[in-house]
Each structure stands twice: as structure tokens, then as C-alpha cells.
Short mmCIF file of C-alpha atoms in Angstrom, two decimals:
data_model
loop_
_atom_site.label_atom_id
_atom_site.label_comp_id
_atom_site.label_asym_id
_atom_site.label_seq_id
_atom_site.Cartn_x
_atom_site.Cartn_y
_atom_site.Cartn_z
CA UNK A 774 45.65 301.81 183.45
CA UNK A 775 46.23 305.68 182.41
CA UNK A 776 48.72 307.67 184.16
CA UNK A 777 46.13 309.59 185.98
CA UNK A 778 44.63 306.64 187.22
CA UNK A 779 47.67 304.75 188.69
CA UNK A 780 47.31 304.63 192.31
CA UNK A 781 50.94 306.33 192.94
CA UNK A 782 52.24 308.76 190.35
CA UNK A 783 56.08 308.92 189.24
CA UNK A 784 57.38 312.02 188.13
CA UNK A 785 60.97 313.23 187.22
CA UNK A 786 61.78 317.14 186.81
CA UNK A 787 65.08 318.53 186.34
CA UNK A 788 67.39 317.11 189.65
CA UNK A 789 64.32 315.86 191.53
CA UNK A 790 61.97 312.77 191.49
CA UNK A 791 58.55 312.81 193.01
CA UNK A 792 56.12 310.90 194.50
CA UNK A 793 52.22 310.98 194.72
CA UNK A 794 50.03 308.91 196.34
CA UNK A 795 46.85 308.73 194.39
CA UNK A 796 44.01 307.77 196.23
CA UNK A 797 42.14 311.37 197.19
CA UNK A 798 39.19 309.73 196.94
CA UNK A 799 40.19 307.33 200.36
CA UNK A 800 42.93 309.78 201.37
CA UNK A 801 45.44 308.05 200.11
CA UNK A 802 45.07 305.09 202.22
CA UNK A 803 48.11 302.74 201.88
CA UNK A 804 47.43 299.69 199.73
CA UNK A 805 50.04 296.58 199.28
CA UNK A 806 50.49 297.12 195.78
CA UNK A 807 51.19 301.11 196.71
CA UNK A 808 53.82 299.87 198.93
CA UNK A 809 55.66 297.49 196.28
CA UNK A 810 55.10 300.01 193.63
CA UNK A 811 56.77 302.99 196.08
CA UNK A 812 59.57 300.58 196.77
CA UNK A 813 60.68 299.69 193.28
CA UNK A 814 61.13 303.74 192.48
CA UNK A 815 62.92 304.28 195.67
CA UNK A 816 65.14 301.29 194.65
CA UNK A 817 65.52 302.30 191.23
CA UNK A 818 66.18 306.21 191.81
CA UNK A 819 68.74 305.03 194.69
CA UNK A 820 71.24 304.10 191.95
CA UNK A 821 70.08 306.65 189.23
CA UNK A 822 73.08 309.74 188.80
CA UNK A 823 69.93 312.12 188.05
CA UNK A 824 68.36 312.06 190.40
CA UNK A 825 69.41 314.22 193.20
CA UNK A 826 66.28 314.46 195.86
CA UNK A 827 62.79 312.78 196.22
CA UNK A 828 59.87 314.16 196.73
CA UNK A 829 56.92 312.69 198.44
CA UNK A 830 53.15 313.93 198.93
CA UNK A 831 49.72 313.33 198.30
CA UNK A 832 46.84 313.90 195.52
CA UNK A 833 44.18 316.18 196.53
CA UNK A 834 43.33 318.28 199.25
CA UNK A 835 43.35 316.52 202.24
CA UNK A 836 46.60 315.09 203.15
CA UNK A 837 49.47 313.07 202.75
CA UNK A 838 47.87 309.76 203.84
CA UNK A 839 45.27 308.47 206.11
CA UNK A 840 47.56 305.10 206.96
CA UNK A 841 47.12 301.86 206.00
CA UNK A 842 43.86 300.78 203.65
CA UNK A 843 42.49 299.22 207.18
CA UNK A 844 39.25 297.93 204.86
CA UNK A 845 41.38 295.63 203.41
CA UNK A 846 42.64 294.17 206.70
CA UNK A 847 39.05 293.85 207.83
CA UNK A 848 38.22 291.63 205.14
CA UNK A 849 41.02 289.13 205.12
CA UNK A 850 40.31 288.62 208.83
CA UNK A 851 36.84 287.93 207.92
CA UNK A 852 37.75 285.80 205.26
CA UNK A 853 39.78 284.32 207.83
CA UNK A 854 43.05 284.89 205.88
CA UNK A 855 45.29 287.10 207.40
CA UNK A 856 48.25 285.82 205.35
CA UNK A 857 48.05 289.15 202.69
CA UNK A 858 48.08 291.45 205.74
CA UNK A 859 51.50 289.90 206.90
CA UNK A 860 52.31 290.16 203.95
CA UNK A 861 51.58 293.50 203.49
CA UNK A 862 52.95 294.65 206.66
CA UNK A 863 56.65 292.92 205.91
CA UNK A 864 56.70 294.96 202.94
CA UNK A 865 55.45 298.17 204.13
CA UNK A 866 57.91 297.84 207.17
CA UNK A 867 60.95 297.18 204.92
CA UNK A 868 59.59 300.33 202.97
CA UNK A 869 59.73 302.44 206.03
CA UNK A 870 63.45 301.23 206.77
CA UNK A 871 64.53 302.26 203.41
CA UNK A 872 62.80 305.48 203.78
CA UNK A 873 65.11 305.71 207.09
CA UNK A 874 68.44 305.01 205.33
CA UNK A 875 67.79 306.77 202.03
CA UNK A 876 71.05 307.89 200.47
CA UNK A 877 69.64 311.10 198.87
CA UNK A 878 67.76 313.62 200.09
CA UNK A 879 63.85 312.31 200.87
CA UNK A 880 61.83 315.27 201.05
CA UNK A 881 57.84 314.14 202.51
CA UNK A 882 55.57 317.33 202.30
CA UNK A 883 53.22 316.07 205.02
CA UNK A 884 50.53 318.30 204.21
CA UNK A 885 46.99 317.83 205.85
CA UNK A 886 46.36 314.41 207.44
CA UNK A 887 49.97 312.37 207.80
CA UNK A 888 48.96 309.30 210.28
CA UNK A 889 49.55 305.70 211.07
CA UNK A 890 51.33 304.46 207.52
CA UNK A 891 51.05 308.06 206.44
CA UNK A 892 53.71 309.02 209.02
CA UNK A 893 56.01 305.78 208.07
CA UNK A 894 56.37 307.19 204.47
CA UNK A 895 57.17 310.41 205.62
CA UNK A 896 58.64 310.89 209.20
CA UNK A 897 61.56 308.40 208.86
CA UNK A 898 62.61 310.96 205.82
CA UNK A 899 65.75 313.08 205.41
CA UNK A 900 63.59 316.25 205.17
CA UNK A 901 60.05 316.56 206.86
CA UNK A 902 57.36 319.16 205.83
CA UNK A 903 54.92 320.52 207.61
CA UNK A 904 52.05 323.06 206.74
CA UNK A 905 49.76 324.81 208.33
CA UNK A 906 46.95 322.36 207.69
CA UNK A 907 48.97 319.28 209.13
CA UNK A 908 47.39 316.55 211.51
CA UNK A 909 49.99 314.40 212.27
CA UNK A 910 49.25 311.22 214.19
CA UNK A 911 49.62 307.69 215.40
CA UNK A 912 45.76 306.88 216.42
CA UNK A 913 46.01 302.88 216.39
CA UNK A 914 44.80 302.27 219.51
CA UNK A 915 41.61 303.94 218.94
CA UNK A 916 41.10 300.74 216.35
CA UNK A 917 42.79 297.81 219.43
CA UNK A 918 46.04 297.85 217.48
CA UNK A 919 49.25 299.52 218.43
CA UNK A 920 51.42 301.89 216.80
CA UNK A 921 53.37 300.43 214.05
CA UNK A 922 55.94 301.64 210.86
CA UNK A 923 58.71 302.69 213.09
CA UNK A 924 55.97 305.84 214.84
CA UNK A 925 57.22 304.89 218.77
CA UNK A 926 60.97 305.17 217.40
CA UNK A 927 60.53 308.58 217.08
CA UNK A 928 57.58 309.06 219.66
CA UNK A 929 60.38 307.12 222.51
CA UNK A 930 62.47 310.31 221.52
CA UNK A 931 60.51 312.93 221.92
CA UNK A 932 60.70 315.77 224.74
CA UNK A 933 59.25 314.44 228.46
CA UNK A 934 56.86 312.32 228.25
CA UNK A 935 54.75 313.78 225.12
CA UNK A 936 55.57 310.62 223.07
CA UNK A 937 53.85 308.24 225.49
CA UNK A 938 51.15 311.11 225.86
CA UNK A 939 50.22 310.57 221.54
CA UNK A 940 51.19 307.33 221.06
CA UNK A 941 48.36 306.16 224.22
CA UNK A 942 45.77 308.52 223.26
CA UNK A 943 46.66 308.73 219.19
CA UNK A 944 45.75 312.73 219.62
CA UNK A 945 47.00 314.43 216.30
CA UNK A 946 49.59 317.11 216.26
CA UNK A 947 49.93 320.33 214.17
CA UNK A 948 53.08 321.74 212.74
CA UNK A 949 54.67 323.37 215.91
CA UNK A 950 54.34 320.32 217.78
CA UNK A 951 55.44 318.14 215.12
CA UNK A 952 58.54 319.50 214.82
CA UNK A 953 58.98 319.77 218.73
CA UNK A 954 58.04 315.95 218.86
CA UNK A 955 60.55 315.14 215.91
CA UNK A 956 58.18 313.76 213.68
CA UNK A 957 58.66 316.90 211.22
CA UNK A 958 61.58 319.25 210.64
CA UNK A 959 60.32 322.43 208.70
CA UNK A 960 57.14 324.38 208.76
CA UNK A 961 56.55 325.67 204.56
CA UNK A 962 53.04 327.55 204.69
CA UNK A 963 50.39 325.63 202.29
CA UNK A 964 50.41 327.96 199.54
CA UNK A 965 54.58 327.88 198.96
CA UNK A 966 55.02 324.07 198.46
CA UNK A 967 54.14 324.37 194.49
CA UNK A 968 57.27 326.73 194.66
CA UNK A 969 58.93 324.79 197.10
CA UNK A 970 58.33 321.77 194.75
CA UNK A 971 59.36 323.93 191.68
CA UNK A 972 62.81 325.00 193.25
CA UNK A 973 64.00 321.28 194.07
CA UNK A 974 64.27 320.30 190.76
CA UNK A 975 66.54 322.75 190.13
CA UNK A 976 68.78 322.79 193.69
CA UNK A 977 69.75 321.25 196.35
CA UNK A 978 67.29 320.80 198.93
CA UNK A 979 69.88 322.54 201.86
CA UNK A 980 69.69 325.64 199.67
CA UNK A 981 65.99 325.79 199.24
CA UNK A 982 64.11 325.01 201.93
CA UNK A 983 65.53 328.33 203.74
CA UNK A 984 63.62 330.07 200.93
CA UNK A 985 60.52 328.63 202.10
CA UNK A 986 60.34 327.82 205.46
CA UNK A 987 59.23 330.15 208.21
CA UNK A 988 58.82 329.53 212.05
CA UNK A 989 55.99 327.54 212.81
CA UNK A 990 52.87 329.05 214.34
CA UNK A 991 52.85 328.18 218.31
CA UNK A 992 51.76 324.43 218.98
CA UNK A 993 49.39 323.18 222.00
CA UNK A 994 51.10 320.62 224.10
CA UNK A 995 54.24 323.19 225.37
CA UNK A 996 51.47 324.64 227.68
CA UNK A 997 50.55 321.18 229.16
CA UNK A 998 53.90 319.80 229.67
CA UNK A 999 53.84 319.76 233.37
CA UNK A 1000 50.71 317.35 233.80
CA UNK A 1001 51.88 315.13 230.76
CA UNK A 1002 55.40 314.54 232.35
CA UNK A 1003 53.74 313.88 235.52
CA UNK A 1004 50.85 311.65 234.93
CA UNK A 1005 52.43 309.37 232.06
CA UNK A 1006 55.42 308.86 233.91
CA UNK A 1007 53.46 306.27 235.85
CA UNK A 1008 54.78 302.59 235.24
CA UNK A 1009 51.61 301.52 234.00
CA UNK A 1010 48.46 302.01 232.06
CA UNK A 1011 45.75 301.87 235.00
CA UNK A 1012 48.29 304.50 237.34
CA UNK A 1013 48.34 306.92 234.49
CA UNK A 1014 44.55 307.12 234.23
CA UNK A 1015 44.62 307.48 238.15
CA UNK A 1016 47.22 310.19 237.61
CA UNK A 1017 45.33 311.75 234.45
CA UNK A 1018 41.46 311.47 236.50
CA UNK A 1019 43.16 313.08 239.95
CA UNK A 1020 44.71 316.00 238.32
CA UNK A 1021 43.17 319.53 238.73
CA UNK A 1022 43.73 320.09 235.36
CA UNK A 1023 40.27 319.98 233.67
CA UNK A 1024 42.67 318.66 229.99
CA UNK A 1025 44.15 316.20 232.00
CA UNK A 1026 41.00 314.79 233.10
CA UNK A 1027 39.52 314.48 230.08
CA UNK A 1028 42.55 312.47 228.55
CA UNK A 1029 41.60 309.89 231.21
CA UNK A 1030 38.20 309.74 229.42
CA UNK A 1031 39.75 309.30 226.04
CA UNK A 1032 41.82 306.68 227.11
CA UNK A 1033 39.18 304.86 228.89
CA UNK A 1034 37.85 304.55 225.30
CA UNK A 1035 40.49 302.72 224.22
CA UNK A 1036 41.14 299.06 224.01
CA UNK A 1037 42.41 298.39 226.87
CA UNK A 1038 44.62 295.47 225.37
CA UNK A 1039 45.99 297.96 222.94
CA UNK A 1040 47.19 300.66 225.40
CA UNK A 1041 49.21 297.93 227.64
CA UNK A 1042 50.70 296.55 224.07
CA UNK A 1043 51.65 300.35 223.80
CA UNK A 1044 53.38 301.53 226.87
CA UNK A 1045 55.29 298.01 226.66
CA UNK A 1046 56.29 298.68 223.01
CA UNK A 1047 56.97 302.17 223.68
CA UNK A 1048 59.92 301.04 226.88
CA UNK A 1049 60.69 298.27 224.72
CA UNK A 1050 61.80 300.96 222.00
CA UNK A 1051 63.40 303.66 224.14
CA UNK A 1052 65.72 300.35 224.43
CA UNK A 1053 66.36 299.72 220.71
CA UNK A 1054 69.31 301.05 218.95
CA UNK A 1055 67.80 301.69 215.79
CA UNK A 1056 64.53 302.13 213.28
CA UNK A 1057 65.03 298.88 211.84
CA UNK A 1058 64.98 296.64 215.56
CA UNK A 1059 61.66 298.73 216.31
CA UNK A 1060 60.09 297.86 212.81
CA UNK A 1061 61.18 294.35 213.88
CA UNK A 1062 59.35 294.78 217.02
CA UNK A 1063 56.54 296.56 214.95
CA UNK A 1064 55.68 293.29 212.75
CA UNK A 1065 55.59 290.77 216.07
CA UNK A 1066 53.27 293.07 217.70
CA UNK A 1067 51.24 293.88 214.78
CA UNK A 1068 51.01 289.93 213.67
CA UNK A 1069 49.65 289.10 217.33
CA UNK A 1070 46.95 291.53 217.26
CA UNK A 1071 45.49 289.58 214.32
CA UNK A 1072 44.79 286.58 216.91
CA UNK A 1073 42.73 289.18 219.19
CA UNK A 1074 39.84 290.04 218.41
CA UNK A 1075 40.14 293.96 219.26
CA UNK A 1076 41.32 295.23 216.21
CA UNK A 1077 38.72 293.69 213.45
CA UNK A 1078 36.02 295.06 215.96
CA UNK A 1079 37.99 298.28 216.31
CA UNK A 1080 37.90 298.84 212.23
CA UNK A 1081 34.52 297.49 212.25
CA UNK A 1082 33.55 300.26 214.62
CA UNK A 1083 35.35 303.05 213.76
CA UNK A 1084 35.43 302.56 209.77
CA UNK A 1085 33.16 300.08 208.83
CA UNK A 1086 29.55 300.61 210.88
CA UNK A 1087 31.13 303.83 211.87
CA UNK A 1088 28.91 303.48 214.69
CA UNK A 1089 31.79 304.31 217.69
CA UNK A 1090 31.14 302.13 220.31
CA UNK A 1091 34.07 299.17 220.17
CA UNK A 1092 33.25 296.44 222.47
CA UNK A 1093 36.95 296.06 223.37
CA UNK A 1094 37.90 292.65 224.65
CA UNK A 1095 38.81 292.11 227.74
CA UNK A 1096 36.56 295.17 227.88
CA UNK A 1097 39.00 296.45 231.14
CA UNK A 1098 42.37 297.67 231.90
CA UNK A 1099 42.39 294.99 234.50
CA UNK A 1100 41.64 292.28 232.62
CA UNK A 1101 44.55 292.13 230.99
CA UNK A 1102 47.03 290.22 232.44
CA UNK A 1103 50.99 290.31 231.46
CA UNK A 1104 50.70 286.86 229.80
CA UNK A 1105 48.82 288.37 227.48
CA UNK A 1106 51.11 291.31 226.91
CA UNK A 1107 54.24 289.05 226.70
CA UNK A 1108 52.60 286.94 223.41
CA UNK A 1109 52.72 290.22 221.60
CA UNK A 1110 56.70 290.40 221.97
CA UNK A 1111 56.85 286.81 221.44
CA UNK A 1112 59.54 285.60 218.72
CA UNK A 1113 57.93 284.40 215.52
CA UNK A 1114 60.76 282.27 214.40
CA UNK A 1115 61.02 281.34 210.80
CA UNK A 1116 58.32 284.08 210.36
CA UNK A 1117 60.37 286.52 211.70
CA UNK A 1118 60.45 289.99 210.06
CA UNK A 1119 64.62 290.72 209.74
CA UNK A 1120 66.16 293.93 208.69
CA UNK A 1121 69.79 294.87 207.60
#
């Protein structure tokens, strides 16, 4: 396969090593041999003297990465072999938790659309980059699954109640509120990261990213704290929509709508996740977390209808099962958290 074609490109220039994801063409949608292949260089440059930082982004215009190649899921379950997807997930979550405890500077230029796997390859990082054209977002449960690759360690941290807010409704975030939500760190206008790029190879990313970066231009959700703190600090799913649908403010009211799209399975997985992980001491028990709840959505039948909906007919109208918030009972929550015993993801 030539260089050009590979589907993540390795690079080395002066003190810095880089990273593209090559897929433009399906914006860089995450495939299993991506993640080994990322891995190995991470592994590799870990122990190598020259190089100083890493550098990840993305090949063409659109962004960093769409997430996970959710295709491929589709047709294992369909196959009725979801054994590769496991498999794939293990490997992309022990990706992410290196990405967390990286010993060198990790530098992800999330540039246009960052989401789902797109924002475990970047956001658990040293150094996060944002641009002006950034869409950051976890949107699983717009496809019945549940935020995964570490995304509600760092949405269980953010200001108020805006993590439960974007991790429920998947809404994507530009740079300001990135960085407010700590899933970024710097804002580097589009047009400086070839420069920005240019000067890490030859110093210390400390020293040049105040070269670069400039305050980010204002963000959305500052301006709706008050009804997000309010309405999703409800104990459960169906009082937040009562919360969100009573409000007398008109945004609030349509967030109801928007989550009334979603599967309703998925959002009580969610907001059980999301408490579970304001509980966990670290990135690695999350991912943990991540991989039982991600393995027991494969026995429901919301997310292959969810892709097949969304990505496959593209037709947008899921028909979610149980098709109502009150249909699903905490039995069927608790099975999602259940131990998987010799199956068990484990992380150092």
C-alpha cells in the first residue's frame, strides 16, 4: 500500500512526531486496524529519545474524526458476529487510556468535526486544539448507544450541569465552549496550525503554543446556564424532559423535543453512566465502565436500528425499542453495568 494511501500517516520532523488519520473520504472514521496501527507508534515513540511531542490531526478538510467506522459495527451485528466489535472496542479503549497517560507532550489539533472516537483520540491529550471550525461532540445516543472512549470522564467534570446537558442530547460544541467544558485547552485560528505544526518540531510545545493561540471567540451555552443547571439537575430522564418542556425558555423547550428523539434506552444508560462516573477516580475505571456498557448495547436492538437509521437508510426515523422513556425499567438499566467476568475490559 503507498504511503499516501495508508489509512493513518506517520511522520517525524525535527523534535516532533505526527499523526494523520487518513480517511477524508469517510471523515476519518475510526477503523480497528487504525486503532492498532495508532497504538504501535504511540508505543514505539514513548521510548524513542527523539521524539519530544506528538502531533495528532486529520487529512482533509473536514475534521479530526467523525468517531468510530459505525458501518462496520452494523454489519457484524447483521452477520450476527459482534465478536470484532468487542474486539475493536478493547483496543480502542486501551488506546484512549494511553492517550490519557502519555509521557510526552500529545498535541490533538481538533480541527472541524472531533466526535464520539474522534474526541477519545484527542480530548484525553496533554494539549487540546481547537479552531474556529470545531464541532466537538459526543452524539451516541442519537444512534441508541451511549457515550463511550472515556467522553463522560470529562463531560462528569464540566461546569453545572452542561456535561449531562451534551452528553443526553449529543449537541456539538464550538471552540469557546470546548474549552469551558474541558474537552479542549487552546483556541489556534484555522489558518495558523501549518505554523503551529511547523514550530513544534523545532520547540517545546509550552513555548509555542503562546505564539499561536488567541482567546476564543464567545461560545453559546454561558448564556443558557441557568435553565441547563436547573432542568438536568433532575434525578431522572422523564423529570428532566418535564423540567426542559415547562420552562419559559423557548431553547429549553426545544431540547425536550430533541431528547424525545432519542432512544429512550440510551438516555437512561446515560444519566446512569454519567453519576456512575462523577464517582470514578480515574479515565481508565470509566473506560472500564465504557466497554460493559458499550458490550450490552450489542444485545439491544436500539443501536443497529439507530446506525441503520441515521447512517445507513439515512432515512431519520429510529423506531427505538422500548419506543418510551417509561418503558424502561431499572432492570434493564442495571444489565448495562453488569460485570462481564472473564470478559472483563481491565486497565493499569
Amino acid at each position: 500500500m503507498m504511503a499516501a494511501e495508508a489509512p493513518v500517516l506517520l511522520h517525524t520532523e525535527g523534535r516532533a512526531a505526527r499523526l494523520t488519520l487518513n480517511r477524508p473520504e469517510a471523515l476519518n472514521a475510526l477503523t480497528h486496524p487504525m486503532v492498532q496501527h495508532l497504538d504501535r507508534a504511540l508505543t514505539a515513540w514513548a521510548e524513542d529519545p527523539a521524539v519530544q511531542t506528538v502531533v495528532i490531526d486529520g487529512a482533509g478538510p473536514r475534521g479530526l474524526c467523525a468517531g468510530g467506522d459505525i458501518r462496520a459495527i452494523h454489519r457484524n451485528a447483521l452477520a450476527g458476529d459482534n465478536g470484532p466489535t468487542r474486539a475493536f472496542w478493547r483496543d480502542e479503549y486501551r488506546l484512549n487510556a494511553r492517550i490519557g497517560r502519555y509521557p510526552k507532550p500529545y498535541v490533538a489539533l481538533m480541527d472541524g468535526i472531533t466526535m464520539g472516537g474522534g474526541v477519545g483520540l484527542s480530548a484525553h491529550g496533554s494539549v487540546r486544539v481547537v479552531t474556529e471550525r470545531s464541532r466537538v461532540a459526543m452524539p451516541e445516543t442519537g444512534i441508541g448507544f451511549a457515550p463511550d472512549v472515556g467522553g463522560l470522564h470529562l463531560l462528569a467534570r464540566a461546569p453545572g450541569r452542561l456535561g449531562t446537558h451534551l452528553a443526553l442530547t449529543g449537541a456539538p460544541v464550538g471552540a469557546a465552549d470546548a474549552i469551558a467544558c474541558g474537552l479542549a485547552d487552546h483556541y489556534v485560528p484555522a489558518d495558523r496550525l501549518g505554523a503551529l505544526r511547523d514550530d513544534l518540531a523545532t520547540a517545546p510545545a509550552a513555548e509555542v503554543l503562546p505564539r499561536h493561540a488567541r482567546p476564543a471567540p464567545a461560545g453559546e451555552l454561558a448564556a443558557h446556564r441557568e435553565w441547563i443547571d436547573h432542568c438536568y439537575a433532575a434525578g431522572s430522564v422523564e423529570e428532566i424532559v418535564a423540567r426542559l418542556r415547562t420552562s419559559p425558555t423557548p431553547a429549553a423547550r426545544t431540547t425536550a423535543d430533541t431528547l424525545l428523539a432519542r432512544s429512550p434506552t440510551a438516555l437512561k444508560v446515560t444519566l446512569a453512566a454519567l453519576g456512575r462516573a462523577r464517582r470514578l477516580d480515574c479515565l481508565e475505571r470509566v473506560l472500564e465502565q465504557d466497554y460493559r456498557v458499550s458490550c450490552a448495547a450489542l444485545s439491544t436492538p436500539d443501536l443497529v436500528e439507530g446506525i441503520r437509521a441515521q447512517v445507513i437508510d439515512k432515512d431519520r426515523t429510529p423506531h427505538w425499542s422500548p419506543a418510551t422513556l417509561q418503558e424502561v425499567t431499572p432492570s434493564t438499566i442495571s444489565r448495562f453495568f453488569t460485570h462481564r467476568g472473564p470478559e472483563e475490559l481491565t486497565l493499569p
